[in-house]
Amino acid sequence: MADLVKLRTVFYSLVLGFGVVQTIISSFCGIFDGFSDLRLLFGRIALGVSVPTWVWTSVLLAYHNRPLQSHIFTKKTLHLISFVLFAIVWLVIGIVLLTQAPTECDFERYSDGLAGIWCGFTAATGTGGLVLAILCATTAVFVHRSQASEEGNIAGPQQKADEER
């Protein structure tokens, strides 16, 4: 039980950290125009999804280990649905961005010298999306394996106080 709490904390923190990094990388991917018409749009979508990812993950991280509260943010179902949705969305974003990489990484095509930058940001943003999808899916597995309390609290059953033992 305690090991799952530690693993959840680690993976929540990894999703949070990679979400912030993805915000930085996708902001560059969303401003540089390249060979592909859709990469700019997909980069902006990645930017628009990355900010809510790390903001919502930080909220869930703040409430994931509070066994004495019955707040909505402590519910196991909310945590599980959030990370499953994040995993699906980031998988789609990673795939659509990486489908634009062959066009962006065409170095035989005439360029103004910035093709390497377009290629790098497209590949980094797409790969970051896939990494976030894997991290969110792994976090969802650990959330699913956690034992919820009777009220549905993700922190698990409450420990009895010393006086009651």
PDB file of C-alpha atoms in Angstrom:
ATOM      1  CA  MET A   1       0.000   0.000   0.000  1.00  0.00           C
ATOM      2  CA  ALA A   2       2.724   2.477   0.989  1.00  0.00           C
ATOM      3  CA  ASP A   3       4.767   1.470  -2.047  1.00  0.00           C
ATOM      4  CA  LEU A   4       1.888   2.362  -4.381  1.00  0.00           C
ATOM      5  CA  VAL A   5       1.611   5.783  -2.740  1.00  0.00           C
ATOM      6  CA  LYS A   6       5.316   6.369  -3.364  1.00  0.00           C
ATOM      7  CA  LEU A   7       5.031   5.135  -6.957  1.00  0.00           C
ATOM      8  CA  ARG A   8       2.004   7.344  -7.539  1.00  0.00           C
ATOM      9  CA  THR A   9       3.906  10.314  -6.154  1.00  0.00           C
ATOM     10  CA  VAL A  10       6.864   9.591  -8.431  1.00  0.00           C
ATOM     11  CA  PHE A  11       4.743   9.189 -11.547  1.00  0.00           C
ATOM     12  CA  TYR A  12       2.539  12.206 -10.769  1.00  0.00           C
ATOM     13  CA  SER A  13       5.754  14.216 -10.412  1.00  0.00           C
ATOM     14  CA  LEU A  14       7.152  12.825 -13.678  1.00  0.00           C
ATOM     15  CA  VAL A  15       3.964  13.740 -15.541  1.00  0.00           C
ATOM     16  CA  LEU A  16       4.115  17.197 -13.961  1.00  0.00           C
ATOM     17  CA  GLY A  17       7.770  17.717 -14.923  1.00  0.00           C
ATOM     18  CA  PHE A  18       7.417  16.391 -18.462  1.00  0.00           C
ATOM     19  CA  GLY A  19       4.256  18.479 -18.863  1.00  0.00           C
ATOM     20  CA  VAL A  20       6.197  21.652 -18.076  1.00  0.00           C
ATOM     21  CA  VAL A  21       8.995  20.631 -20.466  1.00  0.00           C
ATOM     22  CA  GLN A  22       6.394  19.820 -23.128  1.00  0.00           C
ATOM     23  CA  THR A  23       4.925  23.309 -22.697  1.00  0.00           C
ATOM     24  CA  ILE A  24       8.319  24.873 -23.400  1.00  0.00           C
ATOM     25  CA  ILE A  25       9.110  22.648 -26.390  1.00  0.00           C
ATOM     26  CA  SER A  26       5.651  22.881 -27.935  1.00  0.00           C
ATOM     27  CA  SER A  27       5.670  26.664 -27.613  1.00  0.00           C
ATOM     28  CA  PHE A  28       8.650  26.711 -29.973  1.00  0.00           C
ATOM     29  CA  CYS A  29       7.007  24.138 -32.241  1.00  0.00           C
ATOM     30  CA  GLY A  30       3.898  26.298 -32.409  1.00  0.00           C
ATOM     31  CA  ILE A  31       5.638  29.498 -33.516  1.00  0.00           C
ATOM     32  CA  PHE A  32       8.092  28.333 -36.193  1.00  0.00           C
ATOM     33  CA  ASP A  33       6.523  27.794 -39.582  1.00  0.00           C
ATOM     34  CA  GLY A  34       7.993  24.906 -41.558  1.00  0.00           C
ATOM     35  CA  PHE A  35       7.387  22.843 -44.668  1.00  0.00           C
ATOM     36  CA  SER A  36       4.275  21.129 -43.334  1.00  0.00           C
ATOM     37  CA  ASP A  37       1.024  23.042 -43.135  1.00  0.00           C
ATOM     38  CA  LEU A  38      -0.353  21.008 -40.243  1.00  0.00           C
ATOM     39  CA  ARG A  39       2.687  20.967 -37.953  1.00  0.00           C
ATOM     40  CA  LEU A  40       2.058  24.529 -36.840  1.00  0.00           C
ATOM     41  CA  LEU A  41      -1.530  23.647 -35.926  1.00  0.00           C
ATOM     42  CA  PHE A  42      -0.515  20.447 -34.131  1.00  0.00           C
ATOM     43  CA  GLY A  43       2.216  22.312 -32.244  1.00  0.00           C
ATOM     44  CA  ARG A  44      -0.323  24.840 -31.016  1.00  0.00           C
ATOM     45  CA  ILE A  45      -2.687  22.049 -29.994  1.00  0.00           C
ATOM     46  CA  ALA A  46       0.176  20.422 -28.063  1.00  0.00           C
ATOM     47  CA  LEU A  47       0.819  23.743 -26.350  1.00  0.00           C
ATOM     48  CA  GLY A  48      -2.870  24.121 -25.538  1.00  0.00           C
ATOM     49  CA  VAL A  49      -3.028  20.641 -24.003  1.00  0.00           C
ATOM     50  CA  SER A  50       0.307  20.708 -22.171  1.00  0.00           C
ATOM     51  CA  VAL A  51      -0.603  23.576 -19.845  1.00  0.00           C
ATOM     52  CA  PRO A  52      -3.816  21.937 -18.552  1.00  0.00           C
ATOM     53  CA  THR A  53      -1.908  18.652 -18.239  1.00  0.00           C
ATOM     54  CA  TRP A  54       0.606  19.917 -15.726  1.00  0.00           C
ATOM     55  CA  VAL A  55      -1.838  22.258 -13.974  1.00  0.00           C
ATOM     56  CA  TRP A  56      -4.390  19.458 -13.448  1.00  0.00           C
ATOM     57  CA  THR A  57      -1.652  16.991 -12.480  1.00  0.00           C
ATOM     58  CA  SER A  58      -0.394  19.416  -9.835  1.00  0.00           C
ATOM     59  CA  VAL A  59      -3.925  19.629  -8.403  1.00  0.00           C
ATOM     60  CA  LEU A  60      -4.214  15.834  -8.364  1.00  0.00           C
ATOM     61  CA  LEU A  61      -0.744  15.544  -6.815  1.00  0.00           C
ATOM     62  CA  ALA A  62      -1.793  17.887  -4.027  1.00  0.00           C
ATOM     63  CA  TYR A  63      -4.812  15.705  -3.168  1.00  0.00           C
ATOM     64  CA  HIS A  64      -3.598  12.159  -3.871  1.00  0.00           C
ATOM     65  CA  ASN A  65      -2.420  11.361  -0.340  1.00  0.00           C
ATOM     66  CA  ARG A  66      -5.034  12.830   1.991  1.00  0.00           C
ATOM     67  CA  PRO A  67      -6.795   9.884   3.635  1.00  0.00           C
ATOM     68  CA  LEU A  68      -8.830  11.950   6.088  1.00  0.00           C
ATOM     69  CA  GLN A  69     -10.541  14.147   3.490  1.00  0.00           C
ATOM     70  CA  SER A  70     -13.608  13.458   1.377  1.00  0.00           C
ATOM     71  CA  HIS A  71     -13.040  16.226  -1.166  1.00  0.00           C
ATOM     72  CA  ILE A  72     -13.888  15.494  -4.818  1.00  0.00           C
ATOM     73  CA  PHE A  73     -10.199  15.816  -5.724  1.00  0.00           C
ATOM     74  CA  THR A  74      -9.367  12.866  -3.445  1.00  0.00           C
ATOM     75  CA  LYS A  75     -11.580  10.428  -5.383  1.00  0.00           C
ATOM     76  CA  LYS A  76      -9.839   7.513  -7.075  1.00  0.00           C
ATOM     77  CA  THR A  77     -12.235   7.632 -10.033  1.00  0.00           C
ATOM     78  CA  LEU A  78     -11.333  11.240 -10.822  1.00  0.00           C
ATOM     79  CA  HIS A  79      -7.613  10.437 -10.797  1.00  0.00           C
ATOM     80  CA  LEU A  80      -8.063   7.344 -12.959  1.00  0.00           C
ATOM     81  CA  ILE A  81     -10.253   9.053 -15.565  1.00  0.00           C
ATOM     82  CA  SER A  82      -7.896  12.039 -15.718  1.00  0.00           C
ATOM     83  CA  PHE A  83      -4.797   9.980 -16.449  1.00  0.00           C
ATOM     84  CA  VAL A  84      -6.555   7.682 -18.912  1.00  0.00           C
ATOM     85  CA  LEU A  85      -7.788  10.727 -20.850  1.00  0.00           C
ATOM     86  CA  PHE A  86      -4.341  12.330 -20.715  1.00  0.00           C
ATOM     87  CA  ALA A  87      -2.772   9.119 -22.033  1.00  0.00           C
ATOM     88  CA  ILE A  88      -5.183   8.944 -24.976  1.00  0.00           C
ATOM     89  CA  VAL A  89      -4.866  12.631 -25.860  1.00  0.00           C
ATOM     90  CA  TRP A  90      -1.054  12.615 -25.669  1.00  0.00           C
ATOM     91  CA  LEU A  91      -0.848   9.442 -27.729  1.00  0.00           C
ATOM     92  CA  VAL A  92      -2.879  11.108 -30.477  1.00  0.00           C
ATOM     93  CA  ILE A  93      -0.865  14.341 -30.303  1.00  0.00           C
ATOM     94  CA  GLY A  94       2.430  12.447 -30.395  1.00  0.00           C
ATOM     95  CA  ILE A  95       1.349  10.404 -33.406  1.00  0.00           C
ATOM     96  CA  VAL A  96       0.028  13.341 -35.439  1.00  0.00           C
ATOM     97  CA  LEU A  97       3.144  15.397 -34.748  1.00  0.00           C
ATOM     98  CA  LEU A  98       5.466  12.563 -35.701  1.00  0.00           C
ATOM     99  CA  THR A  99       3.545  12.073 -38.965  1.00  0.00           C
ATOM    100  CA  GLN A 100       4.694  15.584 -39.878  1.00  0.00           C
ATOM    101  CA  ALA A 101       8.363  14.832 -39.147  1.00  0.00           C
ATOM    102  CA  PRO A 102       9.221  13.300 -42.566  1.00  0.00           C
ATOM    103  CA  THR A 103       8.070  16.491 -44.289  1.00  0.00           C
ATOM    104  CA  GLU A 104       9.921  18.715 -41.829  1.00  0.00           C
ATOM    105  CA  CYS A 105      13.100  16.615 -41.933  1.00  0.00           C
ATOM    106  CA  ASP A 106      13.417  16.670 -45.737  1.00  0.00           C
ATOM    107  CA  PHE A 107      16.895  18.207 -45.974  1.00  0.00           C
ATOM    108  CA  GLU A 108      17.084  17.775 -49.748  1.00  0.00           C
ATOM    109  CA  ARG A 109      14.359  20.372 -50.182  1.00  0.00           C
ATOM    110  CA  TYR A 110      15.414  24.010 -50.486  1.00  0.00           C
ATOM    111  CA  SER A 111      15.297  25.783 -47.147  1.00  0.00           C
ATOM    112  CA  ASP A 112      16.372  29.067 -45.655  1.00  0.00           C
ATOM    113  CA  GLY A 113      18.595  27.142 -43.251  1.00  0.00           C
ATOM    114  CA  LEU A 114      15.974  26.583 -40.577  1.00  0.00           C
ATOM    115  CA  ALA A 115      14.890  23.083 -41.626  1.00  0.00           C
ATOM    116  CA  GLY A 116      16.970  21.560 -38.837  1.00  0.00           C
ATOM    117  CA  ILE A 117      15.125  23.648 -36.263  1.00  0.00           C
ATOM    118  CA  TRP A 118      11.731  22.679 -37.700  1.00  0.00           C
ATOM    119  CA  CYS A 119      12.749  19.035 -37.766  1.00  0.00           C
ATOM    120  CA  GLY A 120      14.101  19.114 -34.225  1.00  0.00           C
ATOM    121  CA  PHE A 121      11.115  20.808 -32.639  1.00  0.00           C
ATOM    122  CA  THR A 122       8.666  18.569 -34.502  1.00  0.00           C
ATOM    123  CA  ALA A 123      10.474  15.401 -33.436  1.00  0.00           C
ATOM    124  CA  ALA A 124      10.967  16.611 -29.859  1.00  0.00           C
ATOM    125  CA  THR A 125       7.337  17.663 -29.436  1.00  0.00           C
ATOM    126  CA  GLY A 126       6.026  14.419 -30.942  1.00  0.00           C
ATOM    127  CA  THR A 127       8.365  12.296 -28.851  1.00  0.00           C
ATOM    128  CA  GLY A 128       7.452  14.288 -25.757  1.00  0.00           C
ATOM    129  CA  GLY A 129       3.804  13.569 -26.467  1.00  0.00           C
ATOM    130  CA  LEU A 130       4.500   9.843 -26.646  1.00  0.00           C
ATOM    131  CA  VAL A 131       6.557   9.967 -23.438  1.00  0.00           C
ATOM    132  CA  LEU A 132       3.713  11.772 -21.680  1.00  0.00           C
ATOM    133  CA  ALA A 133       1.251   9.186 -23.006  1.00  0.00           C
ATOM    134  CA  ILE A 134       3.377   6.365 -21.577  1.00  0.00           C
ATOM    135  CA  LEU A 135       3.807   8.148 -18.236  1.00  0.00           C
ATOM    136  CA  CYS A 136       0.080   8.916 -17.973  1.00  0.00           C
ATOM    137  CA  ALA A 137      -0.843   5.331 -18.853  1.00  0.00           C
ATOM    138  CA  THR A 138       1.596   3.986 -16.256  1.00  0.00           C
ATOM    139  CA  THR A 139       0.217   6.398 -13.668  1.00  0.00           C
ATOM    140  CA  ALA A 140      -3.311   5.246 -14.509  1.00  0.00           C
ATOM    141  CA  VAL A 141      -2.234   1.642 -13.888  1.00  0.00           C
ATOM    142  CA  PHE A 142      -0.857   2.533 -10.458  1.00  0.00           C
ATOM    143  CA  VAL A 143      -3.984   4.524  -9.630  1.00  0.00           C
ATOM    144  CA  HIS A 144      -6.120   1.567 -10.690  1.00  0.00           C
ATOM    145  CA  ARG A 145      -4.094  -0.812  -8.500  1.00  0.00           C
ATOM    146  CA  SER A 146      -4.438   1.472  -5.463  1.00  0.00           C
ATOM    147  CA  GLN A 147      -6.956   0.451  -2.849  1.00  0.00           C
ATOM    148  CA  ALA A 148      -9.567   3.139  -2.328  1.00  0.00           C
ATOM    149  CA  SER A 149     -11.345   3.748   0.945  1.00  0.00           C
ATOM    150  CA  GLU A 150     -15.054   3.069   1.360  1.00  0.00           C
ATOM    151  CA  GLU A 151     -15.730   6.679   0.378  1.00  0.00           C
ATOM    152  CA  GLY A 152     -13.600   6.290  -2.761  1.00  0.00           C
ATOM    153  CA  ASN A 153     -10.577   8.175  -1.445  1.00  0.00           C
ATOM    154  CA  ILE A 154      -7.452   7.348  -3.452  1.00  0.00           C
ATOM    155  CA  ALA A 155      -5.253   7.470  -0.333  1.00  0.00           C
ATOM    156  CA  GLY A 156      -6.868   4.237   0.833  1.00  0.00           C
ATOM    157  CA  PRO A 157      -8.440   3.086   4.062  1.00  0.00           C
ATOM    158  CA  GLN A 158      -7.895   5.349   7.033  1.00  0.00           C
ATOM    159  CA  GLN A 159      -5.525   4.252   9.751  1.00  0.00           C
ATOM    160  CA  LYS A 160      -7.046   3.955  13.215  1.00  0.00           C
ATOM    161  CA  ALA A 161      -5.830   6.413  15.782  1.00  0.00           C
ATOM    162  CA  ASP A 162      -3.541   5.216  18.594  1.00  0.00           C
ATOM    163  CA  GLU A 163      -6.339   5.672  21.151  1.00  0.00           C
ATOM    164  CA  GLU A 164      -8.626   3.267  19.296  1.00  0.00           C
ATOM    165  CA  ARG A 165      -6.043   0.464  19.044  1.00  0.00           C
TER     166      ARG A 165
END
